[in-house]
Tab-separated table of C-alpha atoms and ligand atoms in Angstrom:
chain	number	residue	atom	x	y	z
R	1	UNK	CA	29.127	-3.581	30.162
R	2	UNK	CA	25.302	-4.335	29.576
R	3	UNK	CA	23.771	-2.427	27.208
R	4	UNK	CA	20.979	-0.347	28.320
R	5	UNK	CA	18.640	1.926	25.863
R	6	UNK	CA	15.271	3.689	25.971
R	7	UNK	CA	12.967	4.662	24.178
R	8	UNK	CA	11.249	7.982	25.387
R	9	UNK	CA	8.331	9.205	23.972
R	10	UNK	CA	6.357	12.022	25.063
R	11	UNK	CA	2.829	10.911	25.758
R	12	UNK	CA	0.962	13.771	24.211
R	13	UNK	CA	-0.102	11.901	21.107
R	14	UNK	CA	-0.177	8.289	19.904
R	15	UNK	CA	3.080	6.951	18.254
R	16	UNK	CA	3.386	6.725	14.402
R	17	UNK	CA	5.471	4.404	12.419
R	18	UNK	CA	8.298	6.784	12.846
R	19	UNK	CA	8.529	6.516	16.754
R	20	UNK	CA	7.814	2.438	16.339
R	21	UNK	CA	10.799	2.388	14.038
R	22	UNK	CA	12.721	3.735	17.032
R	23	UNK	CA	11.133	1.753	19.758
R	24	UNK	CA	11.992	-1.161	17.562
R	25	UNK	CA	15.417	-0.211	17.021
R	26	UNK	CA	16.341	0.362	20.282
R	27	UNK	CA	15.083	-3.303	21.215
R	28	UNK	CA	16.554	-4.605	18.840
R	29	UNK	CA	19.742	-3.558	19.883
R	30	UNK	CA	19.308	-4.526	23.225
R	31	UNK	CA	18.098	-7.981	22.480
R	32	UNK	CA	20.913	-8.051	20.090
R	33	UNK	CA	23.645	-7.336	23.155
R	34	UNK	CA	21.519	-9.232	25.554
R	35	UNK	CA	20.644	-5.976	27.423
R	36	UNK	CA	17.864	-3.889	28.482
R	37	UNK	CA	15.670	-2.233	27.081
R	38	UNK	CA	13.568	1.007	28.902
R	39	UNK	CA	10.706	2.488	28.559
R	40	UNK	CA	10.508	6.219	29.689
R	41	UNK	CA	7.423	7.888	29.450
R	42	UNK	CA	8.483	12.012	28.827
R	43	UNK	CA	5.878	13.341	30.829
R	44	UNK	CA	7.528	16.579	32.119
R	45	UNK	CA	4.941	18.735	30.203
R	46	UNK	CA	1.969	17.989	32.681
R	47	UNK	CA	-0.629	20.000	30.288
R	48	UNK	CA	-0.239	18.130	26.998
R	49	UNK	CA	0.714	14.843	28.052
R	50	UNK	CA	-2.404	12.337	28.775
R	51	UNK	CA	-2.916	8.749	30.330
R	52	UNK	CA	-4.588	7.759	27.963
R	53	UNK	CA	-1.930	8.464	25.628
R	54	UNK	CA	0.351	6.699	27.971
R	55	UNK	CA	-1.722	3.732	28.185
R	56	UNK	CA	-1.751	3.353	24.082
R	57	UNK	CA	2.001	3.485	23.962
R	58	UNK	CA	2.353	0.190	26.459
R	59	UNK	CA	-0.768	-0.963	24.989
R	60	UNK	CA	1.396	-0.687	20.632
R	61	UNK	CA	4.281	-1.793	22.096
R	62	UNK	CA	2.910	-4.866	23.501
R	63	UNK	CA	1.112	-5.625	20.417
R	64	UNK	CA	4.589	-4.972	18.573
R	65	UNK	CA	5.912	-7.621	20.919
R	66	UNK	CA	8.411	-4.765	22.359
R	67	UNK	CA	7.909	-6.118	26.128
R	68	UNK	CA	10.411	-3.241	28.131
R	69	UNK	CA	12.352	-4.703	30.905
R	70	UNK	CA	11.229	-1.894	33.270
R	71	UNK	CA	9.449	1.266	33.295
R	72	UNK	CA	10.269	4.996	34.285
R	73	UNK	CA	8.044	8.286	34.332
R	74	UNK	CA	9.989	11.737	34.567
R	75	UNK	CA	6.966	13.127	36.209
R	76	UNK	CA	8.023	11.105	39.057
R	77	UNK	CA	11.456	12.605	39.569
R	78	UNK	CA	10.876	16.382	39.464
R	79	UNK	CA	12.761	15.723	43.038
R	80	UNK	CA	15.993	14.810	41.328
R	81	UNK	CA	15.420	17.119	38.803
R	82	UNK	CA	15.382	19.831	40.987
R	83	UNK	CA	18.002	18.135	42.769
R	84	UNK	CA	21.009	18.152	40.400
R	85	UNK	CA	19.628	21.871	38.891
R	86	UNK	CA	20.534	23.356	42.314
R	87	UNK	CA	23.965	21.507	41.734
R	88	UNK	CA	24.387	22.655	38.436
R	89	UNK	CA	23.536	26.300	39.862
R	90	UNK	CA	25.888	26.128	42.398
R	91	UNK	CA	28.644	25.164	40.037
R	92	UNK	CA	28.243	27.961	37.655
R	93	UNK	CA	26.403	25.799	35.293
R	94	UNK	CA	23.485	26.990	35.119
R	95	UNK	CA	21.894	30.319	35.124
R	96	UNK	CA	19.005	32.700	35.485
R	97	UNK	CA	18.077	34.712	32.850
R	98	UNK	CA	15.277	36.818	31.986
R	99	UNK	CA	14.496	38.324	28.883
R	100	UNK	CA	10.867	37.744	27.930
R	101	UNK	CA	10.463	35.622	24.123
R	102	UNK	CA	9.972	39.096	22.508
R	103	UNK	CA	12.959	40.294	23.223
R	104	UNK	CA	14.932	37.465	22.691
R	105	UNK	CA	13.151	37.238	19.345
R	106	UNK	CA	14.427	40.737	18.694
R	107	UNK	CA	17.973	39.544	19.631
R	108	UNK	CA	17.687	37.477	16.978
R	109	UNK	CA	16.320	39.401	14.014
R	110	UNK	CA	18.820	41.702	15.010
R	111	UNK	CA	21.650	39.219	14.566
R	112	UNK	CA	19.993	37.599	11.277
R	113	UNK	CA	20.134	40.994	10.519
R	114	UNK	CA	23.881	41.202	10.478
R	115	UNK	CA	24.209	37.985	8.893
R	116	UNK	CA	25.499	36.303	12.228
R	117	UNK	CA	24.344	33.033	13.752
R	118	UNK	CA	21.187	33.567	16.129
R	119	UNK	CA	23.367	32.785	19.192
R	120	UNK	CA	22.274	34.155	22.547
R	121	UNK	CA	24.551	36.748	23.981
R	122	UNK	CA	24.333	36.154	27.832
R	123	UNK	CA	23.283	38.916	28.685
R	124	UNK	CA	21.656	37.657	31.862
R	125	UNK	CA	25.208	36.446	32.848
R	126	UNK	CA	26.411	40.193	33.497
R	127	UNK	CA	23.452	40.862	35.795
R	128	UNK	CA	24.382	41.307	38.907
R	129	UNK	CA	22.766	40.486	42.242
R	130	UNK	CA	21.166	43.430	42.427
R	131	UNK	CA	19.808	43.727	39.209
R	132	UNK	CA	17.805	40.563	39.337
R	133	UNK	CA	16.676	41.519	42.977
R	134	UNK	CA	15.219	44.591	41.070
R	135	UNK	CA	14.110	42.326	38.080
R	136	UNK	CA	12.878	40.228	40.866
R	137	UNK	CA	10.769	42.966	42.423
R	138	UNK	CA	9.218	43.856	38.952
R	139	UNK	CA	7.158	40.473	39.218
R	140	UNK	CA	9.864	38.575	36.469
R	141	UNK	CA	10.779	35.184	37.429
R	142	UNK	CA	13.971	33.865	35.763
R	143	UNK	CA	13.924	30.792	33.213
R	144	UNK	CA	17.226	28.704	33.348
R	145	UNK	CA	19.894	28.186	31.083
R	146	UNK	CA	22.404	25.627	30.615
R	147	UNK	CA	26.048	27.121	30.227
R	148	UNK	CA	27.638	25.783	27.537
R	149	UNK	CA	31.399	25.286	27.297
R	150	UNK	CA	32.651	27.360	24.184
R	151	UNK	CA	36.171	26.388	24.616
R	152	UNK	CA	35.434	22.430	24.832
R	153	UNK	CA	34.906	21.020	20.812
R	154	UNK	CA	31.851	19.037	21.504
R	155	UNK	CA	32.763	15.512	18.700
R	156	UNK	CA	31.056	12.330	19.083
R	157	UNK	CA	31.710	9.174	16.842
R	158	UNK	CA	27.723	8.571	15.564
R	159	UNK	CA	26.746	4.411	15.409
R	160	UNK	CA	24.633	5.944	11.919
R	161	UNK	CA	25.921	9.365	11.069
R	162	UNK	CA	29.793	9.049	12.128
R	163	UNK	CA	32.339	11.447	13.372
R	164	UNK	CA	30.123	14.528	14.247
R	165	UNK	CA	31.458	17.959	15.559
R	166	UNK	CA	30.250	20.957	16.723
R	167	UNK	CA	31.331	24.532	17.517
R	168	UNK	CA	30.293	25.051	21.261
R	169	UNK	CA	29.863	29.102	20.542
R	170	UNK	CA	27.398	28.578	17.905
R	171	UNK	CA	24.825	27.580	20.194
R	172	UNK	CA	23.109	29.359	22.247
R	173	UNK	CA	22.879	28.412	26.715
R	174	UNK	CA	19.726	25.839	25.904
R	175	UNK	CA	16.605	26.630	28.213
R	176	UNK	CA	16.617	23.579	30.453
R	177	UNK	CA	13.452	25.044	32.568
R	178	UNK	CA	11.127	27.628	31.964
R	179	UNK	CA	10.169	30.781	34.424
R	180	UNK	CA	6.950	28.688	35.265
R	181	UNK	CA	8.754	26.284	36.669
R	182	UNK	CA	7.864	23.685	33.841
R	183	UNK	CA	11.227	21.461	32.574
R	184	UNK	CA	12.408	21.285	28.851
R	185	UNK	CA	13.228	18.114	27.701
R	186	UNK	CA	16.778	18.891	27.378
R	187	UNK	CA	18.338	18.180	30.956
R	188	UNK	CA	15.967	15.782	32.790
R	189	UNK	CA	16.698	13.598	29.882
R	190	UNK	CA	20.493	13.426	30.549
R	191	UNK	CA	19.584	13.211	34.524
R	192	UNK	CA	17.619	9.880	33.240
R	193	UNK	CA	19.814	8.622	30.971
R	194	UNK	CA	22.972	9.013	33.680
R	195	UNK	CA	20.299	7.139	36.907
R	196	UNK	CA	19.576	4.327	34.362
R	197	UNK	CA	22.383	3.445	33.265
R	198	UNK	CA	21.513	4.179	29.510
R	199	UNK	CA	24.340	2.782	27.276
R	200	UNK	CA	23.444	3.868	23.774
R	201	UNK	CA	20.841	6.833	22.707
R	202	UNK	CA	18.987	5.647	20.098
R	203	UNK	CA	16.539	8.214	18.633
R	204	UNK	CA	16.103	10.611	14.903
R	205	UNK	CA	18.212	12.696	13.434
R	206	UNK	CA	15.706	15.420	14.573
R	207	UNK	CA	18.224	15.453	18.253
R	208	UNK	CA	21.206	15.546	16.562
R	209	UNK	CA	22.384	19.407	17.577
R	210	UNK	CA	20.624	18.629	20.622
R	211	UNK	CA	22.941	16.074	21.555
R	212	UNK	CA	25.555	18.374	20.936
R	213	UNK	CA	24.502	20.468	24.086
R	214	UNK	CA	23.076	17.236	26.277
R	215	UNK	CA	26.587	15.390	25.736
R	216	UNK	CA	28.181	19.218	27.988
R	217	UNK	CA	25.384	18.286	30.455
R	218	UNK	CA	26.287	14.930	30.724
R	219	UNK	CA	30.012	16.311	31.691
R	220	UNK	CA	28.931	18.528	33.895
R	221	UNK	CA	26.605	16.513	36.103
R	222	UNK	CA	29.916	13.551	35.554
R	223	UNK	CA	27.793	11.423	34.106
R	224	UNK	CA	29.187	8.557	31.775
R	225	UNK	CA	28.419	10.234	28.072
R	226	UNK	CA	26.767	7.292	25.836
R	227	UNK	CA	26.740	6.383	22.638
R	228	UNK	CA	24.609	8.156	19.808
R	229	UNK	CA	22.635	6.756	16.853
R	230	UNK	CA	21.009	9.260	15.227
R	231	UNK	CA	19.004	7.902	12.383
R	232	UNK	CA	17.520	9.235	8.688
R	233	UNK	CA	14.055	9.870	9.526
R	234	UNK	CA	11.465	7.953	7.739
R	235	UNK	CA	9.629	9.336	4.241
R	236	UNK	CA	6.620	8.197	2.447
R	237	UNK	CA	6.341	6.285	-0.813
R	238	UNK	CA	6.699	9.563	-2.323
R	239	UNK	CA	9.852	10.536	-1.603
R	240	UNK	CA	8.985	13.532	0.496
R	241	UNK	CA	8.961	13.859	4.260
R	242	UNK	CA	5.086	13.397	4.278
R	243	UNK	CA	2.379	14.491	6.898
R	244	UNK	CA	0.722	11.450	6.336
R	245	UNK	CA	3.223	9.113	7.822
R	246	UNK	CA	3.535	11.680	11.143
R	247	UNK	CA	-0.571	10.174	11.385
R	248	UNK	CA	0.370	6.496	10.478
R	249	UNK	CA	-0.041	4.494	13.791
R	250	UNK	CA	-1.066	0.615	14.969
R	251	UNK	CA	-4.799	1.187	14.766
R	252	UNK	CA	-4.448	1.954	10.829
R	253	UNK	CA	-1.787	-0.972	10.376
R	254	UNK	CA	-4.172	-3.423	12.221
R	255	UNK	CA	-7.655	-2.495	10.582
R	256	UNK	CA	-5.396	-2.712	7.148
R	257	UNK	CA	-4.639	-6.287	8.509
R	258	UNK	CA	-0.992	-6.075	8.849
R	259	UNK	CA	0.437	-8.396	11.758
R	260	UNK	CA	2.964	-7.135	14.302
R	261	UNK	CA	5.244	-9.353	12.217
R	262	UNK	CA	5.727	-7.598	9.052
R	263	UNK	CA	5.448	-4.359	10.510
R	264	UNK	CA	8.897	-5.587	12.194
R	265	UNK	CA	10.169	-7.198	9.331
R	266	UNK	CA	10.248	-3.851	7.324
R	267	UNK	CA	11.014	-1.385	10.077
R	268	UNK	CA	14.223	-2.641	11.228
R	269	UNK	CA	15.271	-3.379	7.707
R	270	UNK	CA	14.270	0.078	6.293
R	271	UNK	CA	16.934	2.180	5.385
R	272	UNK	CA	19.474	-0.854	5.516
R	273	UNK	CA	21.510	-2.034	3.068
R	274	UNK	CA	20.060	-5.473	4.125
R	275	UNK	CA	17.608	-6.986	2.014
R	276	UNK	CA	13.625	-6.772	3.718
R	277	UNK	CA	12.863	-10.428	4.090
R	278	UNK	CA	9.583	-11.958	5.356
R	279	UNK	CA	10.784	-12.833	8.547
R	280	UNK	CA	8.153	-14.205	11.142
R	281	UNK	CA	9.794	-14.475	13.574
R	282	UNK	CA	12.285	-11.707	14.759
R	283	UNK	CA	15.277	-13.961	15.603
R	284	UNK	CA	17.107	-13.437	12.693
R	285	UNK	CA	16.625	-9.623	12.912
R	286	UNK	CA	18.008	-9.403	16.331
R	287	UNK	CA	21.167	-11.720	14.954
R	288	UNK	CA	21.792	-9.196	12.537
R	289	UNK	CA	21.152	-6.060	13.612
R	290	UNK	CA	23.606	-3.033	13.875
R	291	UNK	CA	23.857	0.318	13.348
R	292	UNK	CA	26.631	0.658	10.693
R	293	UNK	CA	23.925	-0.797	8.227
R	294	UNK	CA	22.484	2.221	8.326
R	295	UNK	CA	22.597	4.885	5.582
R	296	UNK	CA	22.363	8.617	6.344
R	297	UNK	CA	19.698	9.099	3.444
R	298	UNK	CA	16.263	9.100	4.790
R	299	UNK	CA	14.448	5.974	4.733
R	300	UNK	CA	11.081	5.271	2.311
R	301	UNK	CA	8.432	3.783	3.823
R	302	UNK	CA	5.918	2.179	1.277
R	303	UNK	CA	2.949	0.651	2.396
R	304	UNK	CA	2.002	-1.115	-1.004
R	305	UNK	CA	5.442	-2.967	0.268
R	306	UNK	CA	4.345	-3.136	4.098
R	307	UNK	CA	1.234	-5.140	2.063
R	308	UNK	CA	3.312	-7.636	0.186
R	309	UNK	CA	6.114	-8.505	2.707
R	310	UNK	CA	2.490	-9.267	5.122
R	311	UNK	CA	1.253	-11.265	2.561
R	312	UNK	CA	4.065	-13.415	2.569
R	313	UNK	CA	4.147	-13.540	6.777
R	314	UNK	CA	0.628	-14.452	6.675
R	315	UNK	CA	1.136	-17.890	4.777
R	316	UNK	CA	3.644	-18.397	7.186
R	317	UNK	CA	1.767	-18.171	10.674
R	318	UNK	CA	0.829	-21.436	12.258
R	319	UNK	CA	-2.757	-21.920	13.060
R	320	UNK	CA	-2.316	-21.015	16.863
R	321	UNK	CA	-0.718	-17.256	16.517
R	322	UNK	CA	-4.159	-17.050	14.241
R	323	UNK	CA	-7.189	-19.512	15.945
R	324	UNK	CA	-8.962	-16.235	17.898
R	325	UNK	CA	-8.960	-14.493	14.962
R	326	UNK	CA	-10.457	-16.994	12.377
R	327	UNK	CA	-14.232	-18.000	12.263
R	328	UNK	CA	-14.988	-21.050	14.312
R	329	UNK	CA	-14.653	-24.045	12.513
R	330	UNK	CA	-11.161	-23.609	10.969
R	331	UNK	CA	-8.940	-25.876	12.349
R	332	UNK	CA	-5.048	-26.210	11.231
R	333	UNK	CA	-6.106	-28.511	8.261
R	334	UNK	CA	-8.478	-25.451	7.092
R	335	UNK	CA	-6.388	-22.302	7.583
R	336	UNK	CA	-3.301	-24.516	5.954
R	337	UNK	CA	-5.089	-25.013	2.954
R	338	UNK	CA	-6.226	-21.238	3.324
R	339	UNK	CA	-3.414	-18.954	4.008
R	340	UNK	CA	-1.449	-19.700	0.908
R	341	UNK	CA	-4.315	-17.784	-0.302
R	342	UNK	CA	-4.592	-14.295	2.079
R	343	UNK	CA	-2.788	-10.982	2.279
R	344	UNK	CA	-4.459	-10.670	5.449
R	345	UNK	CA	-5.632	-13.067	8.455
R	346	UNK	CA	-9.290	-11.433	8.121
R	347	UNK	CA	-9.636	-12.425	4.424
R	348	UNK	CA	-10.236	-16.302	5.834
R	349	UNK	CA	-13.719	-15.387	6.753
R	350	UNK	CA	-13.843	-15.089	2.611
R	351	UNK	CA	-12.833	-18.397	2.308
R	352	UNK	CA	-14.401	-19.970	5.206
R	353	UNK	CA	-17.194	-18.774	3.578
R	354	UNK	CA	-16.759	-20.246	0.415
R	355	UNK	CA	-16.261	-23.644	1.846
R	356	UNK	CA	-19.683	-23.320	3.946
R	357	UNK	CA	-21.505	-21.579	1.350
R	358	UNK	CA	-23.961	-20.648	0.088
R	359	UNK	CA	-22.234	-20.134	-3.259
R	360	UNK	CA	-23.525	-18.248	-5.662
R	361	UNK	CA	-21.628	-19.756	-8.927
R	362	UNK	CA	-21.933	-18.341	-12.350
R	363	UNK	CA	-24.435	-19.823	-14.938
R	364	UNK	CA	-22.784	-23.150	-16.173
R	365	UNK	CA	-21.712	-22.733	-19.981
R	366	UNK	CA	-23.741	-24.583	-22.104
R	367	UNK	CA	-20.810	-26.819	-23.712
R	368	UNK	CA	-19.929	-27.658	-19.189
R	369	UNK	CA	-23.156	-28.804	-18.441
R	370	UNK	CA	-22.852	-32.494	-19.371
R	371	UNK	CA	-19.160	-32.971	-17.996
R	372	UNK	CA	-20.775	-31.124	-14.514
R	373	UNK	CA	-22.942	-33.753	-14.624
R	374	UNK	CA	-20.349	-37.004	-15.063
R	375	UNK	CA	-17.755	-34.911	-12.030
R	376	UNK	CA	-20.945	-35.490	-10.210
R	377	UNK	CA	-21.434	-39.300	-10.618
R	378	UNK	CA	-17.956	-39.989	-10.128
R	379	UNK	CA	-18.133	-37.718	-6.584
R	380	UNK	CA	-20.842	-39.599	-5.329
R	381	UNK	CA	-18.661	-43.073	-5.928
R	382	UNK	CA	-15.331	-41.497	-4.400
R	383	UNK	CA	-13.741	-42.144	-1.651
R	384	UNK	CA	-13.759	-39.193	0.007
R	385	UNK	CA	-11.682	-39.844	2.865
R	386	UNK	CA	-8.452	-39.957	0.781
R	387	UNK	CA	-7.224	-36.811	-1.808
R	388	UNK	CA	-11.047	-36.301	-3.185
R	389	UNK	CA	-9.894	-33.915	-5.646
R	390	UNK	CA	-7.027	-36.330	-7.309
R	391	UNK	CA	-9.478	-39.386	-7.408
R	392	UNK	CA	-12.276	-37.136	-9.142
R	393	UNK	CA	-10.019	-35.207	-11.669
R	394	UNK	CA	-8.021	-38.564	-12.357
R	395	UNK	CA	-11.644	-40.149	-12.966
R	396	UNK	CA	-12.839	-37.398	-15.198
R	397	UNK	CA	-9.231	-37.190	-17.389
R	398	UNK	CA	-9.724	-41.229	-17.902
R	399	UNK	CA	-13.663	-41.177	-18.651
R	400	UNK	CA	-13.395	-37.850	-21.011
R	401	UNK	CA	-11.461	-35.761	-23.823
R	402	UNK	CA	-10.966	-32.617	-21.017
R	403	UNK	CA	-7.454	-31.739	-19.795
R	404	UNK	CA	-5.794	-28.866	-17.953
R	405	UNK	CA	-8.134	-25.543	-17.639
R	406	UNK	CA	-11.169	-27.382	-19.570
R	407	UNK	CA	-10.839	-29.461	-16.677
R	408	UNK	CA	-10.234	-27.591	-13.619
R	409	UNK	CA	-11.828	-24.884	-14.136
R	410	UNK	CA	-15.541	-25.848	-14.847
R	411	UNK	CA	-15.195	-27.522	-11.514
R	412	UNK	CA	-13.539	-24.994	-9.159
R	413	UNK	CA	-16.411	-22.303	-10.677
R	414	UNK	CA	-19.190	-25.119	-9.786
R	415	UNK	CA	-17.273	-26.015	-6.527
R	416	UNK	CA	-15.872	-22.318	-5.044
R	417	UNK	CA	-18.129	-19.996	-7.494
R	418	UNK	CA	-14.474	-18.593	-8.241
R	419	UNK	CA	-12.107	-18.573	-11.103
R	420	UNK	CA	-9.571	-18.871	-8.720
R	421	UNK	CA	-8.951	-19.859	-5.232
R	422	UNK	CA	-6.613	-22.148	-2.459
R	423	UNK	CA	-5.421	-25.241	-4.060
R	424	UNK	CA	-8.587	-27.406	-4.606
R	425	UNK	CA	-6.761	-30.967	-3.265
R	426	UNK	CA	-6.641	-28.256	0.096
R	427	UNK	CA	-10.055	-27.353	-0.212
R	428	UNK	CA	-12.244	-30.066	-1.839
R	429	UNK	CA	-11.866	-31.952	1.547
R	430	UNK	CA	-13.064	-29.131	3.888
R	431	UNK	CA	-15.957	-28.593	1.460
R	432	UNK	CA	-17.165	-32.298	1.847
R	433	UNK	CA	-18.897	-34.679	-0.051
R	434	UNK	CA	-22.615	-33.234	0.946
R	435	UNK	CA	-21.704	-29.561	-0.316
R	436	UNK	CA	-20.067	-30.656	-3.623
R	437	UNK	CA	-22.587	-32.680	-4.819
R	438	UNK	CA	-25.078	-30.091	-4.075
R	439	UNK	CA	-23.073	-27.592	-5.985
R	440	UNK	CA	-22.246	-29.599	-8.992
R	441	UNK	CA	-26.364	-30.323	-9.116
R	442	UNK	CA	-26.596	-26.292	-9.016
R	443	UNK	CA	-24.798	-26.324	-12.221
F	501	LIG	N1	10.821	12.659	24.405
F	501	LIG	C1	11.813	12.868	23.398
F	501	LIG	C2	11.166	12.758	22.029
F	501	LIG	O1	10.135	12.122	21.931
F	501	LIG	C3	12.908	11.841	23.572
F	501	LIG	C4	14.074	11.996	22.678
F	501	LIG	C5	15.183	11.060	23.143
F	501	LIG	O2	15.110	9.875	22.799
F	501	LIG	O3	16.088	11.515	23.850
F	501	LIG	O4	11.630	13.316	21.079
């Protein structure tokens, strides 16, 4: 069996790090099983969905690196849709009804009322013919609802949650299309998932009841029912299921610097009982991944931690994944002796900029001034096409009484016009003979 999954946004507003959690999850179970992985654009509600929304879900998941092996619109298959409705009429599965949302919303308080379950009492299924012709001849046009099997116990064994179970009669007939026509997401999402092939459902807790009515749907169209991982949904630092995060998407993430990298790193390991590791490349999280390393508690996402684990990508990334983002003129000897230094690719500019100048160093302390002026004899002597920095603090330990901070740290503030810095043997070299003498003069 190859496994197949999807991920299947709606494209009526950009994703946030919740919905990139999922698209990463379901790739990475893919890639794990050396399947495929969809894309499915939800597009069924023509008003709210936009291109331009569609274009910046390819556009995040390319920068994510979350390449889909093919690419499927449901606004394109309102045929089929229709298609295996008319089937699902014919068999008795489906039904007209026609009750307008007041009155249904009476139904309810009514029931609430009584202290029953809010179940729909299918009413429309004791209309007969000629009541709906006169309905019919009112002006009503029916919305359709999906019959649900109250005898059949609807159980599925959950990759996250485990053995789930529900009680058919509890739920009401779901709405699979509405009296305008218009489809719910419910049923042309099981029509999908049967055409494609789609192995394993992997998407938030938020579906789980609806799953319960989809998996009747995908019995009664004889589709192949797939497996289900329904997983914790995502909270902020806090704790709390935050509005923030439902806003948190790649253009924040990339103007706060983070690479695609990290943001991988932490989603797939979130809510693990796997350690978050600094991985830069996503091998080993493909290796590893699986669902039972999931926990049912909902998942904290921290971006002070999104911050560090970046950090620690960042001093891992060769020179080429970085070279169009870095200012001209550092090559892989310059961002090397740079990125041990960054928490984000841009802060090399900072750097770059410290090793071009101008500085502006802090006055020179009195009691510095003289051994300034020695480190400055002893650069112009050096050999600077060897390890500068050894040579000139070797010199300067032999020819005076300074060791250790009294040292170094006159000379980095004269050299960087910082207290700290990349490791000066790194960055003595890129700064050059021409520069340091100049700035050891300055002091
Ligand atoms: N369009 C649905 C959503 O975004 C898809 C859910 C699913 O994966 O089945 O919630």
């Amino acid at each position: 069996m190859t496994v197949i999954t999807r991920f299947a946004p709606s494209p009526t507003g950009t994703l946030h790090v919740g919905n990139l959690r999922t698209a990463l999850h379901n790739w990475l179970f893919a890639r794990r099983h050396g399947g495929r992985f969809l894309l499915r654009i939800d597009d069924t509600d023509g008003a709210r969905s936009e291109e331009r929304f569609v274009e910046a879900i390819r556009a995040d998941l390319a920068w994510m690196g979350l390449t889909p092996d093919a690419e499927e619109r449901q606004s394109a298959r309102f045929d089929r849709y229709e298609a295996r409705l008319a089937q699902l009429v014919a068999d008795g599965r489906v039904y007209p009804a026609y009750e307008t949302a007041q009155e249904l919303e009476l139904k309810r308080k009514v029931l609430l009322g009584r202290g029953l379950p809010p179940v729909y009492d299918r009413a429309a299924l004791a209309l007969s013919d000629a009541d709906r012709a006169a309905l019919e001849a009112e002006g009503l046009r029916p919305h359709w609802r999906f019959k649900l099997d109250h005898e059949a116990a609807i159980a599925w064994d959950d990759l996250v949650r485990g053995p789930q179970r529900f009680e058919a009669k509890l739920l009401s007939d779901p709405v699979v299309r509405r009296a305008d026509g218009s489809w719910l997401y419910l049923l042309p999402s099981v029509i999908d998932d049967i055409d494609m092939g789609v192995t394993h459902v992997v998407r938030g807790e938020d579906h789980v009841s609806n799953t319960a009515t989809q998996i009747q749907m995908f019995d009664a169209l004889s589709g192949a029912v797939p497996a289900f991982a329904h997983e914790a949904l995502l909270t902020g630092a806090e704790g709390k299921l935050s509005k923030r995060l439902g806003s948190l998407g790649i253009d924040h993430f990339r103007a706060a610097g983070i690479e695609p990298e990290a943001l991988i790193a932490l989603l797939a390991r979130l809510g693990t009982s796997d350690p978050v590791e600094p991985f830069a490349d996503p091998a080993p999280l493909v290796a590893a991944f699986d669902f039972a390393r999931f926990g049912r508690a909902p998942a904290r996402f921290d971006e002070a931690e999104l911050a560090q684990l970046n950090a620690r990508i960042v001093h891992q990334l060769g020179h080429d994944r970085v070279a169009d983002r870095l200012p001209a003129g550092i090559d892989a000897t310059g961002w090397e002796a740079i990125r041990p230094n960054l928490n984000t690719v841009a802060e090399a500019a900072d750097w770059w900029a410290v090793v071009e100048g101008p500085i502006s160093a802090p006055p020179v302390a009195d009691e510095d001034r003289s051994f300034l002026g020695q480190a400055r004899t002893v650069a112009e002597t050096l050999d600077w096409s060897a390890d500068p920095w050894r040579a000139l603090t070797d010199a300067l330990k032999a020819t005076t009484d300074r060791k250790g901070k009294a040292l170094f740290l006159p000379l980095r503030r004269a050299l960087t016009g910082r207290d700290h810095g990349p490791d000066m043997a790194a960055l003595l070299p890129l700064i050059g003979k021409d520069r340091a003498l100049a700035r050891l003069e300055a002091g």
